[in-house]
PDB file of C-alpha atoms in Angstrom:
ATOM      1  CA  ASN E   1       0.116   0.091  -0.029  1.00  0.00           C
ATOM      2  CA  VAL E   2       1.106   3.474  -0.770  1.00  0.00           C
ATOM      3  CA  ASP E   3      -0.316   6.514   0.957  1.00  0.00           C
ATOM      4  CA  LEU E   4       0.659   9.867  -0.193  1.00  0.00           C
ATOM      5  CA  ALA E   5      -0.155  13.663   1.076  1.00  0.00           C
ATOM      6  CA  LEU E   6       0.762  16.965  -0.304  1.00  0.00           C
ATOM      7  CA  GLU E   7       1.859  19.275   2.233  1.00  0.00           C
ATOM      8  CA  THR E   8       1.717  22.599   0.413  1.00  0.00           C
ATOM      9  CA  SER E   9       3.019  24.814   3.530  1.00  0.00           C
ATOM     10  CA  ASN E  10       6.277  22.634   3.399  1.00  0.00           C
ATOM     11  CA  GLN E  11       6.338  22.242  -0.091  1.00  0.00           C
ATOM     12  CA  ARG E  12       6.738  18.629   0.079  1.00  0.00           C
ATOM     13  CA  VAL E  13       5.309  15.145  -0.294  1.00  0.00           C
ATOM     14  CA  THR E  14       5.139  12.650   2.677  1.00  0.00           C
ATOM     15  CA  GLY E  15       3.450   9.108   3.130  1.00  0.00           C
ATOM     16  CA  THR E  16       4.051   5.510   3.822  1.00  0.00           C
ATOM     17  CA  ILE E  17       4.697   2.574   1.922  1.00  0.00           C
ATOM     18  CA  SER E  18       3.706  -0.857   3.764  1.00  0.00           C
ATOM     19  CA  THR E  19       2.898  -4.340   3.418  1.00  0.00           C
ATOM     20  CA  ALA E  20       1.273  -6.720   6.082  1.00  0.00           C
ATOM     21  CA  ASN E  21       4.645  -7.078   7.735  1.00  0.00           C
ATOM     22  CA  TRP E  22       6.417  -3.672   7.486  1.00  0.00           C
ATOM     23  CA  SER E  23       6.167  -0.067   6.983  1.00  0.00           C
ATOM     24  CA  SER E  24       8.552   2.779   5.737  1.00  0.00           C
ATOM     25  CA  SER E  25       8.284   6.509   5.923  1.00  0.00           C
ATOM     26  CA  LEU E  26       8.425   8.491   2.464  1.00  0.00           C
ATOM     27  CA  ILE E  27       9.378  12.310   2.211  1.00  0.00           C
ATOM     28  CA  ALA E  28       9.738  13.992  -1.245  1.00  0.00           C
ATOM     29  CA  GLU E  29      10.931  17.688  -1.039  1.00  0.00           C
ATOM     30  CA  LEU E  30      10.367  20.162  -3.863  1.00  0.00           C
ATOM     31  CA  ALA E  31      13.662  20.591  -6.040  1.00  0.00           C
ATOM     32  CA  THR E  32      15.509  24.309  -5.639  1.00  0.00           C
ATOM     33  CA  THR E  33      15.857  26.445  -8.477  1.00  0.00           C
ATOM     34  CA  ASN E  34      18.920  27.877  -6.999  1.00  0.00           C
ATOM     35  CA  ARG E  35      21.938  27.857  -8.979  1.00  0.00           C
ATOM     36  CA  ALA E  36      24.562  29.046  -6.604  1.00  0.00           C
ATOM     37  CA  SER E  37      27.588  27.136  -6.519  1.00  0.00           C
ATOM     38  CA  ALA E  38      29.351  26.062  -3.160  1.00  0.00           C
ATOM     39  CA  ALA E  39      31.821  23.239  -1.701  1.00  0.00           C
ATOM     40  CA  TYR E  40      32.051  21.293   1.191  1.00  0.00           C
ATOM     41  CA  THR E  41      33.964  18.747   3.387  1.00  0.00           C
ATOM     42  CA  ILE E  42      32.348  16.304   5.603  1.00  0.00           C
ATOM     43  CA  LEU E  43      33.368  13.603   8.206  1.00  0.00           C
ATOM     44  CA  ILE E  44      31.869  10.514   8.957  1.00  0.00           C
ATOM     45  CA  PRO E  45      33.103   9.877  12.534  1.00  0.00           C
ATOM     46  CA  PRO E  46      33.032   6.485  14.012  1.00  0.00           C
ATOM     47  CA  ALA E  47      29.974   4.814  15.197  1.00  0.00           C
ATOM     48  CA  PRO E  48      28.833   5.315  18.744  1.00  0.00           C
ATOM     49  CA  LEU E  49      30.100   3.465  21.372  1.00  0.00           C
ATOM     50  CA  GLY E  50      28.785  -0.192  21.823  1.00  0.00           C
ATOM     51  CA  SER E  51      28.501  -0.853  18.060  1.00  0.00           C
ATOM     52  CA  SER E  52      30.401  -4.037  17.157  1.00  0.00           C
ATOM     53  CA  ASN E  53      32.626  -4.939  14.091  1.00  0.00           C
ATOM     54  CA  SER E  54      32.374  -1.108  12.706  1.00  0.00           C
ATOM     55  CA  ALA E  55      35.607   0.605  11.419  1.00  0.00           C
ATOM     56  CA  PRO E  56      37.307   2.760  14.133  1.00  0.00           C
ATOM     57  CA  GLY E  57      38.336   5.371  11.591  1.00  0.00           C
ATOM     58  CA  THR E  58      36.269   8.434   9.980  1.00  0.00           C
ATOM     59  CA  GLY E  59      35.158   8.465   6.581  1.00  0.00           C
ATOM     60  CA  TYR E  60      34.468  11.270   4.717  1.00  0.00           C
ATOM     61  CA  ILE E  61      32.334  12.981   1.825  1.00  0.00           C
ATOM     62  CA  LEU E  62      33.490  15.486  -0.852  1.00  0.00           C
ATOM     63  CA  VAL E  63      30.849  17.887  -2.011  1.00  0.00           C
ATOM     64  CA  THR E  64      32.557  19.201  -5.214  1.00  0.00           C
ATOM     65  CA  ASN E  65      29.630  20.747  -6.987  1.00  0.00           C
ATOM     66  CA  HIS E  66      26.285  22.326  -5.551  1.00  0.00           C
ATOM     67  CA  SER E  67      24.254  23.818  -8.036  1.00  0.00           C
ATOM     68  CA  GLY E  68      20.997  22.813  -7.949  1.00  0.00           C
ATOM     69  CA  THR E  69      22.385  19.252  -7.630  1.00  0.00           C
ATOM     70  CA  VAL E  70      25.147  17.985  -5.522  1.00  0.00           C
ATOM     71  CA  THR E  71      27.804  15.539  -6.132  1.00  0.00           C
ATOM     72  CA  LEU E  72      29.027  13.758  -3.105  1.00  0.00           C
ATOM     73  CA  THR E  73      32.229  11.442  -3.436  1.00  0.00           C
ATOM     74  CA  GLY E  74      33.998   9.558  -0.380  1.00  0.00           C
ATOM     75  CA  ALA E  75      34.586   6.421   1.385  1.00  0.00           C
ATOM     76  CA  ALA E  76      33.094   4.951   4.561  1.00  0.00           C
ATOM     77  CA  ALA E  77      36.136   3.865   6.967  1.00  0.00           C
ATOM     78  CA  ASP E  78      36.522   0.335   6.064  1.00  0.00           C
ATOM     79  CA  GLY E  79      37.401   1.775   2.635  1.00  0.00           C
ATOM     80  CA  ALA E  80      33.932   1.282   0.783  1.00  0.00           C
ATOM     81  CA  SER E  81      34.050   4.127  -2.003  1.00  0.00           C
ATOM     82  CA  PHE E  82      30.824   5.692  -3.074  1.00  0.00           C
ATOM     83  CA  ASN E  83      29.845   8.303  -5.672  1.00  0.00           C
ATOM     84  CA  GLN E  84      26.318  10.052  -5.918  1.00  0.00           C
ATOM     85  CA  THR E  85      24.681  12.792  -7.598  1.00  0.00           C
ATOM     86  CA  VAL E  86      21.324  14.148  -6.698  1.00  0.00           C
ATOM     87  CA  ALA E  87      18.928  17.369  -6.574  1.00  0.00           C
ATOM     88  CA  ILE E  88      18.903  19.320  -3.764  1.00  0.00           C
ATOM     89  CA  SER E  89      15.754  20.622  -2.104  1.00  0.00           C
ATOM     90  CA  GLY E  90      14.689  24.307  -1.627  1.00  0.00           C
ATOM     91  CA  ASN E  91      14.890  23.435   2.055  1.00  0.00           C
ATOM     92  CA  GLY E  92      18.708  22.706   1.351  1.00  0.00           C
ATOM     93  CA  ASP E  93      17.894  18.989   2.450  1.00  0.00           C
ATOM     94  CA  VAL E  94      19.746  16.351   0.198  1.00  0.00           C
ATOM     95  CA  PRO E  95      18.742  12.434   0.592  1.00  0.00           C
ATOM     96  CA  PHE E  96      21.900  10.530   0.590  1.00  0.00           C
ATOM     97  CA  TYR E  97      21.868   7.039  -0.341  1.00  0.00           C
ATOM     98  CA  VAL E  98      24.462   4.917  -1.412  1.00  0.00           C
ATOM     99  CA  PRO E  99      24.316   0.891  -1.617  1.00  0.00           C
ATOM    100  CA  LEU E 100      27.692  -0.851  -0.621  1.00  0.00           C
ATOM    101  CA  TYR E 101      29.348  -4.316  -0.272  1.00  0.00           C
ATOM    102  CA  LYS E 102      27.613  -5.598  -3.754  1.00  0.00           C
ATOM    103  CA  ASN E 103      24.098  -4.729  -2.276  1.00  0.00           C
ATOM    104  CA  THR E 104      24.371  -6.165   1.087  1.00  0.00           C
ATOM    105  CA  GLY E 105      24.855  -3.063   3.175  1.00  0.00           C
ATOM    106  CA  MET E 106      24.364   0.751   2.663  1.00  0.00           C
ATOM    107  CA  ILE E 107      24.819   4.141   3.825  1.00  0.00           C
ATOM    108  CA  ALA E 108      21.767   6.318   4.114  1.00  0.00           C
ATOM    109  CA  GLY E 109      20.049   9.636   5.694  1.00  0.00           C
ATOM    110  CA  TRP E 110      19.609  13.375   4.796  1.00  0.00           C
ATOM    111  CA  ILE E 111      22.167  16.013   4.799  1.00  0.00           C
ATOM    112  CA  ASN E 112      21.274  19.480   5.007  1.00  0.00           C
ATOM    113  CA  PHE E 113      23.346  22.436   3.506  1.00  0.00           C
ATOM    114  CA  ALA E 114      21.098  25.464   4.541  1.00  0.00           C
ATOM    115  CA  GLY E 115      23.393  26.876   7.356  1.00  0.00           C
ATOM    116  CA  ALA E 116      27.167  27.762   7.062  1.00  0.00           C
ATOM    117  CA  SER E 117      28.218  23.992   7.674  1.00  0.00           C
ATOM    118  CA  PRO E 118      26.453  20.744   6.192  1.00  0.00           C
ATOM    119  CA  VAL E 119      24.595  18.883   9.190  1.00  0.00           C
ATOM    120  CA  GLY E 120      23.058  15.396   9.005  1.00  0.00           C
ATOM    121  CA  THR E 121      22.513  12.041  10.656  1.00  0.00           C
ATOM    122  CA  LEU E 122      23.368   8.804   8.560  1.00  0.00           C
ATOM    123  CA  SER E 123      22.782   4.708   9.099  1.00  0.00           C
ATOM    124  CA  TRP E 124      25.863   2.726   8.012  1.00  0.00           C
ATOM    125  CA  ILE E 125      24.762  -0.865   7.565  1.00  0.00           C
ATOM    126  CA  LYS E 126      26.821  -4.235   6.547  1.00  0.00           C
ATOM    127  CA  GLU E 127      24.784  -7.326   6.467  1.00  0.00           C
ATOM    128  CA  SER E 128      27.687  -9.932   6.435  1.00  0.00           C
ATOM    129  CA  GLY E 129      27.574 -12.874   9.045  1.00  0.00           C
ATOM    130  CA  ALA E 130      29.968 -12.316  11.877  1.00  0.00           C
ATOM    131  CA  THR E 131      31.448  -9.301  10.393  1.00  0.00           C
ATOM    132  CA  GLY E 132      28.247  -7.288   9.623  1.00  0.00           C
ATOM    133  CA  PHE E 133      26.858  -4.409  11.931  1.00  0.00           C
ATOM    134  CA  THR E 134      24.004  -1.961  12.005  1.00  0.00           C
ATOM    135  CA  ASN E 135      24.952   1.795  13.215  1.00  0.00           C
ATOM    136  CA  TYR E 136      22.421   4.203  13.557  1.00  0.00           C
ATOM    137  CA  ASN E 137      22.391   8.081  14.209  1.00  0.00           C
ATOM    138  CA  ILE E 138      26.126   8.549  13.242  1.00  0.00           C
ATOM    139  CA  ASN E 139      25.914  12.758  13.337  1.00  0.00           C
ATOM    140  CA  LEU E 140      28.021  14.349  10.376  1.00  0.00           C
ATOM    141  CA  VAL E 141      30.676  17.050  11.123  1.00  0.00           C
ATOM    142  CA  GLY E 142      30.797  19.450   8.004  1.00  0.00           C
ATOM    143  CA  SER E 143      32.573  22.429   6.768  1.00  0.00           C
ATOM    144  CA  ALA E 144      32.308  24.851   4.012  1.00  0.00           C
ATOM    145  CA  TRP E 145      35.258  24.487   1.633  1.00  0.00           C
ATOM    146  CA  THR E 146      37.153  27.790   0.073  1.00  0.00           C
ATOM    147  CA  ASN E 147      39.954  26.977  -2.372  1.00  0.00           C
ATOM    148  CA  PRO E 148      43.137  28.653  -0.766  1.00  0.00           C
ATOM    149  CA  ALA E 149      44.920  31.500  -2.902  1.00  0.00           C
ATOM    150  CA  PRO E 150      48.363  30.423  -4.445  1.00  0.00           C
ATOM    151  CA  ASN E 151      50.778  29.956  -1.928  1.00  0.00           C
ATOM    152  CA  VAL E 152      48.402  30.133   0.818  1.00  0.00           C
ATOM    153  CA  PRO E 153      47.921  26.968   3.172  1.00  0.00           C
ATOM    154  CA  ALA E 154      44.118  25.511   3.039  1.00  0.00           C
ATOM    155  CA  ILE E 155      44.327  25.827   6.927  1.00  0.00           C
ATOM    156  CA  SER E 156      46.546  27.256   9.442  1.00  0.00           C
ATOM    157  CA  LEU E 157      48.389  24.466  11.327  1.00  0.00           C
ATOM    158  CA  THR E 158      51.794  24.675  12.937  1.00  0.00           C
ATOM    159  CA  GLY E 159      53.140  22.031  14.975  1.00  0.00           C
ATOM    160  CA  GLY E 160      49.867  20.102  15.278  1.00  0.00           C
ATOM    161  CA  THR E 161      49.828  16.295  15.731  1.00  0.00           C
ATOM    162  CA  LEU E 162      48.765  13.745  13.159  1.00  0.00           C
ATOM    163  CA  GLU E 163      48.130  10.509  14.852  1.00  0.00           C
ATOM    164  CA  LEU E 164      47.682   7.199  13.384  1.00  0.00           C
ATOM    165  CA  SER E 165      46.486   4.184  15.057  1.00  0.00           C
ATOM    166  CA  GLY E 166      44.615   0.639  14.941  1.00  0.00           C
ATOM    167  CA  ALA E 167      44.602  -2.034  12.308  1.00  0.00           C
ATOM    168  CA  ASP E 168      48.286  -3.831  13.067  1.00  0.00           C
ATOM    169  CA  LEU E 169      49.937  -0.838  14.410  1.00  0.00           C
ATOM    170  CA  THR E 170      51.136  -2.326  18.035  1.00  0.00           C
ATOM    171  CA  ALA E 171      51.093   1.614  19.251  1.00  0.00           C
ATOM    172  CA  PRO E 172      49.878   4.785  17.951  1.00  0.00           C
ATOM    173  CA  LEU E 173      52.154   6.591  15.235  1.00  0.00           C
ATOM    174  CA  ASP E 174      52.172  10.363  16.344  1.00  0.00           C
ATOM    175  CA  TYR E 175      53.877  13.229  14.280  1.00  0.00           C
ATOM    176  CA  THR E 176      54.152  16.849  14.820  1.00  0.00           C
ATOM    177  CA  VAL E 177      52.982  18.122  11.371  1.00  0.00           C
ATOM    178  CA  SER E 178      52.433  21.652   9.827  1.00  0.00           C
ATOM    179  CA  VAL E 179      50.981  22.562   6.672  1.00  0.00           C
ATOM    180  CA  SER E 180      53.306  24.355   4.038  1.00  0.00           C
ATOM    181  CA  ASN E 181      52.218  27.114   1.521  1.00  0.00           C
ATOM    182  CA  ASN E 182      51.931  24.258  -1.125  1.00  0.00           C
ATOM    183  CA  ASN E 183      49.446  22.317   1.055  1.00  0.00           C
ATOM    184  CA  THR E 184      51.887  19.532   1.584  1.00  0.00           C
ATOM    185  CA  LEU E 185      52.252  18.422   5.166  1.00  0.00           C
ATOM    186  CA  VAL E 186      55.830  18.826   6.807  1.00  0.00           C
ATOM    187  CA  PHE E 187      56.871  16.389   9.603  1.00  0.00           C
ATOM    188  CA  PRO E 188      59.798  18.039  11.588  1.00  0.00           C
ATOM    189  CA  GLY E 189      62.354  15.406  12.725  1.00  0.00           C
ATOM    190  CA  ALA E 190      60.726  12.396  10.859  1.00  0.00           C
ATOM    191  CA  SER E 191      63.176  10.564   8.465  1.00  0.00           C
ATOM    192  CA  ALA E 192      63.247  11.742   5.020  1.00  0.00           C
ATOM    193  CA  GLY E 193      60.890   9.534   3.129  1.00  0.00           C
ATOM    194  CA  THR E 194      58.945   7.810   5.930  1.00  0.00           C
ATOM    195  CA  VAL E 195      56.074   9.826   6.138  1.00  0.00           C
ATOM    196  CA  SER E 196      54.501  12.687   3.686  1.00  0.00           C
ATOM    197  CA  GLY E 197      51.189  13.753   3.000  1.00  0.00           C
ATOM    198  CA  SER E 198      48.922  16.331   1.259  1.00  0.00           C
ATOM    199  CA  ILE E 199      45.655  18.315   1.118  1.00  0.00           C
ATOM    200  CA  ASN E 200      44.096  18.589  -2.145  1.00  0.00           C
ATOM    201  CA  PRO E 201      43.387  22.567  -2.397  1.00  0.00           C
ATOM    202  CA  ARG E 202      40.462  22.291  -4.695  1.00  0.00           C
ATOM    203  CA  THR E 203      38.496  19.448  -2.723  1.00  0.00           C
ATOM    204  CA  GLY E 204      39.714  19.276   0.882  1.00  0.00           C
ATOM    205  CA  GLN E 205      40.859  15.584   0.547  1.00  0.00           C
ATOM    206  CA  LEU E 206      43.487  14.660   2.883  1.00  0.00           C
ATOM    207  CA  LYS E 207      46.312  11.795   2.076  1.00  0.00           C
ATOM    208  CA  VAL E 208      49.209  10.629   4.322  1.00  0.00           C
ATOM    209  CA  SER E 209      51.587   7.803   3.232  1.00  0.00           C
ATOM    210  CA  PHE E 210      53.090   6.360   6.162  1.00  0.00           C
ATOM    211  CA  PRO E 211      55.720   3.183   7.032  1.00  0.00           C
ATOM    212  CA  ASP E 212      53.806   0.218   8.343  1.00  0.00           C
ATOM    213  CA  GLY E 213      56.127  -2.659   6.956  1.00  0.00           C
ATOM    214  CA  LYS E 214      55.565  -1.113   3.827  1.00  0.00           C
ATOM    215  CA  GLN E 215      54.263   2.476   3.047  1.00  0.00           C
ATOM    216  CA  THR E 216      50.506   2.546   3.527  1.00  0.00           C
ATOM    217  CA  THR E 217      48.371   5.202   2.368  1.00  0.00           C
ATOM    218  CA  ALA E 218      45.681   6.833   4.708  1.00  0.00           C
ATOM    219  CA  THR E 219      42.968   9.150   3.385  1.00  0.00           C
ATOM    220  CA  GLY E 220      40.609  11.551   4.602  1.00  0.00           C
ATOM    221  CA  ALA E 221      39.102  14.984   4.676  1.00  0.00           C
ATOM    222  CA  ILE E 222      39.609  18.483   6.231  1.00  0.00           C
ATOM    223  CA  LEU E 223      37.397  20.657   8.108  1.00  0.00           C
ATOM    224  CA  GLN E 224      38.566  24.421   7.371  1.00  0.00           C
ATOM    225  CA  ASN E 225      36.211  25.542   9.933  1.00  0.00           C
ATOM    226  CA  VAL E 226      37.983  23.968  12.665  1.00  0.00           C
ATOM    227  CA  ASN E 227      41.459  23.373  11.304  1.00  0.00           C
ATOM    228  CA  MET E 228      41.578  19.605  11.647  1.00  0.00           C
ATOM    229  CA  GLY E 229      40.791  16.442   9.556  1.00  0.00           C
ATOM    230  CA  GLY E 230      40.269  12.605   9.812  1.00  0.00           C
ATOM    231  CA  GLY E 231      40.144   9.670   8.015  1.00  0.00           C
ATOM    232  CA  PHE E 232      41.114   5.966   7.868  1.00  0.00           C
ATOM    233  CA  PHE E 233      43.581   3.519   6.245  1.00  0.00           C
ATOM    234  CA  THR E 234      43.049  -0.390   5.705  1.00  0.00           C
ATOM    235  CA  ASN E 235      45.440  -3.582   5.510  1.00  0.00           C
ATOM    236  CA  LYS E 236      45.315  -7.248   5.705  1.00  0.00           C
ATOM    237  CA  VAL E 237      44.834  -7.068   9.224  1.00  0.00           C
ATOM    238  CA  GLY E 238      42.156  -4.490   9.749  1.00  0.00           C
ATOM    239  CA  ASP E 239      41.091  -0.988   9.809  1.00  0.00           C
ATOM    240  CA  GLY E 240      42.792   2.140  11.433  1.00  0.00           C
ATOM    241  CA  SER E 241      42.383   5.525  12.073  1.00  0.00           C
ATOM    242  CA  LEU E 242      43.822   8.975  11.149  1.00  0.00           C
ATOM    243  CA  SER E 243      43.548  12.117  13.090  1.00  0.00           C
ATOM    244  CA  LEU E 244      45.143  15.613  12.123  1.00  0.00           C
ATOM    245  CA  HIS E 245      44.598  18.525  14.749  1.00  0.00           C
ATOM    246  CA  PRO E 246      46.326  21.592  16.543  1.00  0.00           C
TER     247      PRO E 246
END
């Protein structure tokens, strides 16, 4: 059964779709005609305490275009990547849904872009036997993204900390780090070639290469409004976490 109602005051359609055994709510908002453009970075924090089998790192979403439609690319903290292009409503809402794990899981929820920073709550589900999980109410953390001028760092960070932990690391790796004018990461005191990193000035993506038996790459995103970043890395043993902060 499908029941729909037009809410003219809110410019949306609401309702339910149901069978004898289950019911699901429906919401459809009027798409915007606003052609303004903007970019954002969003972090998907680790699942709330008590969730089992979920990756410990931070997933990320890069919003590279926002002009009536929104393009979102990124990855969950276990390395599952995604890409979605969807219309944005007049209220600034975007319905975010990406199928994962060969359609045995998903990330879904609403993201709102009406304020200075995007906000939203997602559910991350993986149905896969003993390694599966269901994580609800993961609160997103976001920032507007502004491309830095030439020879200007994307964030002001001098003497900050980069921490890598989890997976097969017996102890966290901590590095003192600064962001250079060309948006590479500078690690005073680290042996040359052992750890390196950069910030993409066009999207806010963060990448770090570090020694873990062999060179391992961690990836994530930067939040300009708080001068920090988060991310994850994966290897044969499991999943790890990346944190960059003052």
